[in-house]
């Protein structure tokens, strides 16, 4: 448990270091008016905008499934991890939204707008509905498998921004996000192996952090 808390705290500090500063309270859905800061200065290209526009809904879906685990997970370690991820990613959504506002860009675009750029489909609503109805003895395993895959998508998106982005703060944020998500994947694989050794041995993310 100490290892988990330390890892998540470090990940939170790394991620928020690349985002807009300031304490966040309440819902992240309505960011305040943008403030001038280093994160909104310097060159910005379409890849930077696309990364934030894709990562915001990706994070929101992570929050949705993490909150399910906060309520339904049987394993205390799974529940604690899920609750921490939900809080951390809510703050990240707020910060990414403020950055887009600072660039006078919309927070989201049509679901097919970035398809030509390698945009990844979000987890289907039906899959989340199935997870919500999973029996207690299966929920933790199904949740970990789903979030591992979802985090792996986030690593791929972040790595693409590192390779193609122009805004220094956003590229650095993506680099740290890739590393933090990968560390969380490793921890979830450990939890999955303990809960279901067969599932843990067969689960393997496809992407490494940059």
mmCIF file of C-alpha atoms in Angstrom:
data_model
loop_
_atom_site.group_PDB
_atom_site.id
_atom_site.type_symbol
_atom_site.label_atom_id
_atom_site.label_comp_id
_atom_site.label_asym_id
_atom_site.label_seq_id
_atom_site.Cartn_x
_atom_site.Cartn_y
_atom_site.Cartn_z
ATOM 1 C CA UNK A 1 0.000 0.000 0.000
ATOM 2 C CA UNK A 2 2.850 2.407 0.833
ATOM 3 C CA UNK A 3 4.363 1.692 -2.562
ATOM 4 C CA UNK A 4 1.084 2.541 -4.295
ATOM 5 C CA UNK A 5 0.555 5.796 -2.430
ATOM 6 C CA UNK A 6 4.140 6.881 -3.107
ATOM 7 C CA UNK A 7 3.925 5.999 -6.794
ATOM 8 C CA UNK A 8 0.640 7.790 -7.300
ATOM 9 C CA UNK A 9 1.806 10.856 -5.399
ATOM 10 C CA UNK A 10 4.927 11.049 -7.536
ATOM 11 C CA UNK A 11 2.899 10.569 -10.705
ATOM 12 C CA UNK A 12 0.518 13.328 -9.687
ATOM 13 C CA UNK A 13 3.377 15.739 -9.030
ATOM 14 C CA UNK A 14 5.000 14.953 -12.365
ATOM 15 C CA UNK A 15 1.807 15.317 -14.351
ATOM 16 C CA UNK A 16 0.631 18.532 -12.782
ATOM 17 C CA UNK A 17 4.075 20.088 -13.145
ATOM 18 C CA UNK A 18 3.442 20.315 -16.879
ATOM 19 C CA UNK A 19 -0.078 21.715 -16.502
ATOM 20 C CA UNK A 20 -1.594 25.012 -15.484
ATOM 21 C CA UNK A 21 -0.863 25.770 -11.829
ATOM 22 C CA UNK A 22 -3.240 26.390 -8.969
ATOM 23 C CA UNK A 23 -5.328 24.294 -6.631
ATOM 24 C CA UNK A 24 -8.329 22.568 -8.129
ATOM 25 C CA UNK A 25 -11.542 22.134 -6.199
ATOM 26 C CA UNK A 26 -14.821 20.608 -7.245
ATOM 27 C CA UNK A 27 -15.650 19.511 -10.766
ATOM 28 C CA UNK A 28 -13.011 20.002 -13.481
ATOM 29 C CA UNK A 29 -15.671 20.377 -16.170
ATOM 30 C CA UNK A 30 -15.863 24.187 -15.937
ATOM 31 C CA UNK A 31 -12.363 25.686 -15.943
ATOM 32 C CA UNK A 32 -11.869 29.310 -15.019
ATOM 33 C CA UNK A 33 -10.878 31.976 -17.505
ATOM 34 C CA UNK A 34 -7.378 31.231 -18.839
ATOM 35 C CA UNK A 35 -4.429 32.799 -17.102
ATOM 36 C CA UNK A 36 -1.233 33.852 -18.802
ATOM 37 C CA UNK A 37 1.520 31.338 -18.174
ATOM 38 C CA UNK A 38 4.438 29.513 -19.681
ATOM 39 C CA UNK A 39 2.172 26.659 -20.708
ATOM 40 C CA UNK A 40 0.380 28.885 -23.254
ATOM 41 C CA UNK A 41 3.522 30.475 -24.727
ATOM 42 C CA UNK A 42 5.893 29.322 -27.398
ATOM 43 C CA UNK A 43 5.091 27.531 -30.642
ATOM 44 C CA UNK A 44 1.899 25.506 -30.917
ATOM 45 C CA UNK A 45 1.014 23.140 -33.737
ATOM 46 C CA UNK A 46 -1.965 20.991 -34.657
ATOM 47 C CA UNK A 47 -0.466 17.977 -32.872
ATOM 48 C CA UNK A 48 -0.446 19.859 -29.553
ATOM 49 C CA UNK A 49 -4.105 20.806 -29.928
ATOM 50 C CA UNK A 50 -5.075 17.326 -31.081
ATOM 51 C CA UNK A 51 -3.307 15.704 -28.131
ATOM 52 C CA UNK A 52 -5.229 17.753 -25.576
ATOM 53 C CA UNK A 53 -8.535 17.409 -27.418
ATOM 54 C CA UNK A 54 -8.110 13.625 -27.513
ATOM 55 C CA UNK A 55 -6.734 13.243 -24.003
ATOM 56 C CA UNK A 56 -9.562 15.147 -22.297
ATOM 57 C CA UNK A 57 -12.314 12.658 -23.295
ATOM 58 C CA UNK A 58 -9.866 9.790 -22.776
ATOM 59 C CA UNK A 59 -9.262 10.944 -19.198
ATOM 60 C CA UNK A 60 -12.961 11.490 -18.595
ATOM 61 C CA UNK A 61 -13.626 7.895 -19.543
ATOM 62 C CA UNK A 62 -10.810 6.711 -17.263
ATOM 63 C CA UNK A 63 -12.445 8.680 -14.455
ATOM 64 C CA UNK A 64 -15.794 7.045 -15.174
ATOM 65 C CA UNK A 65 -14.467 3.505 -14.941
ATOM 66 C CA UNK A 66 -12.181 4.341 -12.001
ATOM 67 C CA UNK A 67 -15.142 5.666 -10.047
ATOM 68 C CA UNK A 68 -16.935 2.385 -10.679
ATOM 69 C CA UNK A 69 -14.049 0.580 -9.017
ATOM 70 C CA UNK A 70 -14.094 3.048 -6.150
ATOM 71 C CA UNK A 71 -17.592 1.809 -5.411
ATOM 72 C CA UNK A 72 -17.547 -1.821 -6.563
ATOM 73 C CA UNK A 73 -14.007 -3.182 -6.208
ATOM 74 C CA UNK A 74 -13.572 -5.894 -3.607
ATOM 75 C CA UNK A 75 -9.798 -5.621 -3.230
ATOM 76 C CA UNK A 76 -8.786 -2.624 -1.050
ATOM 77 C CA UNK A 77 -5.656 -1.995 -3.128
ATOM 78 C CA UNK A 78 -7.694 -1.857 -6.330
ATOM 79 C CA UNK A 79 -10.190 0.505 -4.728
ATOM 80 C CA UNK A 80 -7.461 2.824 -3.400
ATOM 81 C CA UNK A 81 -5.677 2.940 -6.744
ATOM 82 C CA UNK A 82 -8.903 3.661 -8.626
ATOM 83 C CA UNK A 83 -9.870 6.492 -6.302
ATOM 84 C CA UNK A 84 -6.426 8.081 -6.658
ATOM 85 C CA UNK A 85 -6.526 7.835 -10.458
ATOM 86 C CA UNK A 86 -9.965 9.469 -10.579
ATOM 87 C CA UNK A 87 -8.805 12.432 -8.481
ATOM 88 C CA UNK A 88 -5.527 12.883 -10.362
ATOM 89 C CA UNK A 89 -7.048 12.692 -13.824
ATOM 90 C CA UNK A 90 -9.873 15.078 -12.906
ATOM 91 C CA UNK A 91 -7.238 17.690 -12.049
ATOM 92 C CA UNK A 92 -5.444 16.952 -15.321
ATOM 93 C CA UNK A 93 -8.653 17.450 -17.322
ATOM 94 C CA UNK A 94 -9.058 20.854 -15.688
ATOM 95 C CA UNK A 95 -5.483 21.860 -16.517
ATOM 96 C CA UNK A 96 -5.648 20.623 -20.118
ATOM 97 C CA UNK A 97 -8.936 22.470 -20.598
ATOM 98 C CA UNK A 98 -7.384 25.713 -19.384
ATOM 99 C CA UNK A 99 -4.523 25.294 -21.814
ATOM 100 C CA UNK A 100 -6.890 24.874 -24.757
ATOM 101 C CA UNK A 101 -8.834 27.925 -23.604
ATOM 102 C CA UNK A 102 -5.552 29.830 -23.500
ATOM 103 C CA UNK A 103 -4.999 28.882 -27.132
ATOM 104 C CA UNK A 104 -8.601 29.795 -28.064
ATOM 105 C CA UNK A 105 -9.238 26.201 -29.121
ATOM 106 C CA UNK A 106 -12.362 24.109 -28.439
ATOM 107 C CA UNK A 107 -12.083 21.490 -25.718
ATOM 108 C CA UNK A 108 -13.413 18.717 -27.899
ATOM 109 C CA UNK A 109 -14.219 18.116 -31.537
ATOM 110 C CA UNK A 110 -16.362 15.653 -33.437
ATOM 111 C CA UNK A 111 -15.667 12.022 -32.640
ATOM 112 C CA UNK A 112 -14.260 11.386 -36.144
ATOM 113 C CA UNK A 113 -12.298 14.644 -36.461
ATOM 114 C CA UNK A 114 -8.941 13.061 -35.593
ATOM 115 C CA UNK A 115 -9.503 9.664 -37.215
ATOM 116 C CA UNK A 116 -7.015 10.462 -39.984
ATOM 117 C CA UNK A 117 -4.381 11.283 -37.355
ATOM 118 C CA UNK A 118 -4.542 7.910 -35.640
ATOM 119 C CA UNK A 119 -7.266 8.831 -33.177
ATOM 120 C CA UNK A 120 -8.147 5.806 -31.072
ATOM 121 C CA UNK A 121 -11.744 4.817 -30.341
ATOM 122 C CA UNK A 122 -12.853 5.249 -26.762
ATOM 123 C CA UNK A 123 -14.006 2.295 -24.723
ATOM 124 C CA UNK A 124 -17.516 1.461 -25.875
ATOM 125 C CA UNK A 125 -20.313 2.486 -23.554
ATOM 126 C CA UNK A 126 -21.561 -1.095 -23.716
ATOM 127 C CA UNK A 127 -18.264 -2.333 -22.280
ATOM 128 C CA UNK A 128 -18.570 0.056 -19.343
ATOM 129 C CA UNK A 129 -22.163 -1.042 -18.848
ATOM 130 C CA UNK A 130 -20.993 -4.668 -18.716
ATOM 131 C CA UNK A 131 -18.320 -3.751 -16.193
ATOM 132 C CA UNK A 132 -20.911 -2.020 -14.042
ATOM 133 C CA UNK A 133 -22.917 -5.259 -13.951
ATOM 134 C CA UNK A 134 -19.948 -7.595 -13.413
ATOM 135 C CA UNK A 135 -20.366 -10.021 -10.490
ATOM 136 C CA UNK A 136 -18.315 -9.138 -7.384
ATOM 137 C CA UNK A 137 -15.989 -12.077 -7.976
ATOM 138 C CA UNK A 138 -15.161 -10.872 -11.491
ATOM 139 C CA UNK A 139 -15.286 -7.085 -11.227
ATOM 140 C CA UNK A 140 -11.712 -6.465 -10.051
ATOM 141 C CA UNK A 141 -10.217 -8.602 -12.826
ATOM 142 C CA UNK A 142 -12.418 -7.066 -15.535
ATOM 143 C CA UNK A 143 -11.750 -3.544 -14.270
ATOM 144 C CA UNK A 144 -7.977 -3.998 -14.279
ATOM 145 C CA UNK A 145 -7.990 -5.521 -17.758
ATOM 146 C CA UNK A 146 -10.097 -2.644 -19.081
ATOM 147 C CA UNK A 147 -8.043 0.113 -17.471
ATOM 148 C CA UNK A 148 -4.723 -1.454 -18.500
ATOM 149 C CA UNK A 149 -5.858 -1.359 -22.137
ATOM 150 C CA UNK A 150 -7.215 2.169 -21.723
ATOM 151 C CA UNK A 151 -3.982 3.401 -20.132
ATOM 152 C CA UNK A 152 -2.007 1.781 -22.953
ATOM 153 C CA UNK A 153 -3.986 3.885 -25.440
ATOM 154 C CA UNK A 154 -3.056 6.936 -23.371
ATOM 155 C CA UNK A 155 0.633 6.012 -23.540
ATOM 156 C CA UNK A 156 0.423 5.754 -27.337
ATOM 157 C CA UNK A 157 -1.317 9.134 -27.589
ATOM 158 C CA UNK A 158 1.281 10.722 -25.319
ATOM 159 C CA UNK A 159 4.189 9.220 -27.241
ATOM 160 C CA UNK A 160 2.744 10.617 -30.475
ATOM 161 C CA UNK A 161 2.659 14.109 -28.946
ATOM 162 C CA UNK A 162 6.269 13.758 -27.799
ATOM 163 C CA UNK A 163 7.277 12.874 -31.372
ATOM 164 C CA UNK A 164 5.174 15.442 -33.229
ATOM 165 C CA UNK A 165 4.238 18.273 -30.839
ATOM 166 C CA UNK A 166 5.787 21.753 -30.904
ATOM 167 C CA UNK A 167 4.725 23.357 -27.613
ATOM 168 C CA UNK A 168 7.504 22.655 -25.092
ATOM 169 C CA UNK A 169 5.255 22.497 -22.021
ATOM 170 C CA UNK A 170 2.734 20.212 -23.719
ATOM 171 C CA UNK A 171 5.430 17.892 -25.065
ATOM 172 C CA UNK A 172 6.939 17.646 -21.581
ATOM 173 C CA UNK A 173 3.503 17.020 -20.093
ATOM 174 C CA UNK A 174 2.973 14.206 -22.607
ATOM 175 C CA UNK A 175 6.352 12.686 -21.758
ATOM 176 C CA UNK A 176 5.557 12.665 -18.038
ATOM 177 C CA UNK A 177 2.056 11.370 -18.681
ATOM 178 C CA UNK A 178 3.458 8.490 -20.741
ATOM 179 C CA UNK A 179 5.809 7.570 -17.904
ATOM 180 C CA UNK A 180 3.135 7.875 -15.214
ATOM 181 C CA UNK A 181 0.550 5.830 -17.117
ATOM 182 C CA UNK A 182 3.166 3.148 -17.805
ATOM 183 C CA UNK A 183 4.015 2.975 -14.093
ATOM 184 C CA UNK A 184 0.329 2.604 -13.275
ATOM 185 C CA UNK A 185 0.025 -0.154 -15.884
ATOM 186 C CA UNK A 186 2.876 -2.021 -14.183
ATOM 187 C CA UNK A 187 1.143 -1.711 -10.832
ATOM 188 C CA UNK A 188 -2.171 -2.874 -12.278
ATOM 189 C CA UNK A 189 -0.442 -5.873 -13.848
ATOM 190 C CA UNK A 190 0.924 -6.757 -10.407
ATOM 191 C CA UNK A 191 -2.571 -6.486 -8.921
ATOM 192 C CA UNK A 192 -4.073 -8.504 -11.755
ATOM 193 C CA UNK A 193 -1.484 -11.263 -11.335
ATOM 194 C CA UNK A 194 -2.283 -11.484 -7.629
ATOM 195 C CA UNK A 195 -6.043 -11.552 -8.227
ATOM 196 C CA UNK A 196 -6.008 -13.816 -11.290
ATOM 197 C CA UNK A 197 -2.580 -15.336 -12.093
ATOM 198 C CA UNK A 198 -3.671 -16.583 -15.520
ATOM 199 C CA UNK A 199 -5.055 -13.202 -16.583
ATOM 200 C CA UNK A 200 -1.974 -11.468 -15.211
ATOM 201 C CA UNK A 201 0.399 -13.656 -17.210
ATOM 202 C CA UNK A 202 -1.453 -13.098 -20.473
ATOM 203 C CA UNK A 203 -1.998 -9.342 -20.109
ATOM 204 C CA UNK A 204 0.664 -7.232 -21.758
ATOM 205 C CA UNK A 205 0.554 -3.563 -22.839
ATOM 206 C CA UNK A 206 1.760 -2.872 -26.363
ATOM 207 C CA UNK A 207 3.553 0.409 -25.743
ATOM 208 C CA UNK A 208 6.514 1.602 -23.703
ATOM 209 C CA UNK A 209 6.976 5.143 -22.365
ATOM 210 C CA UNK A 210 9.308 7.553 -24.132
#
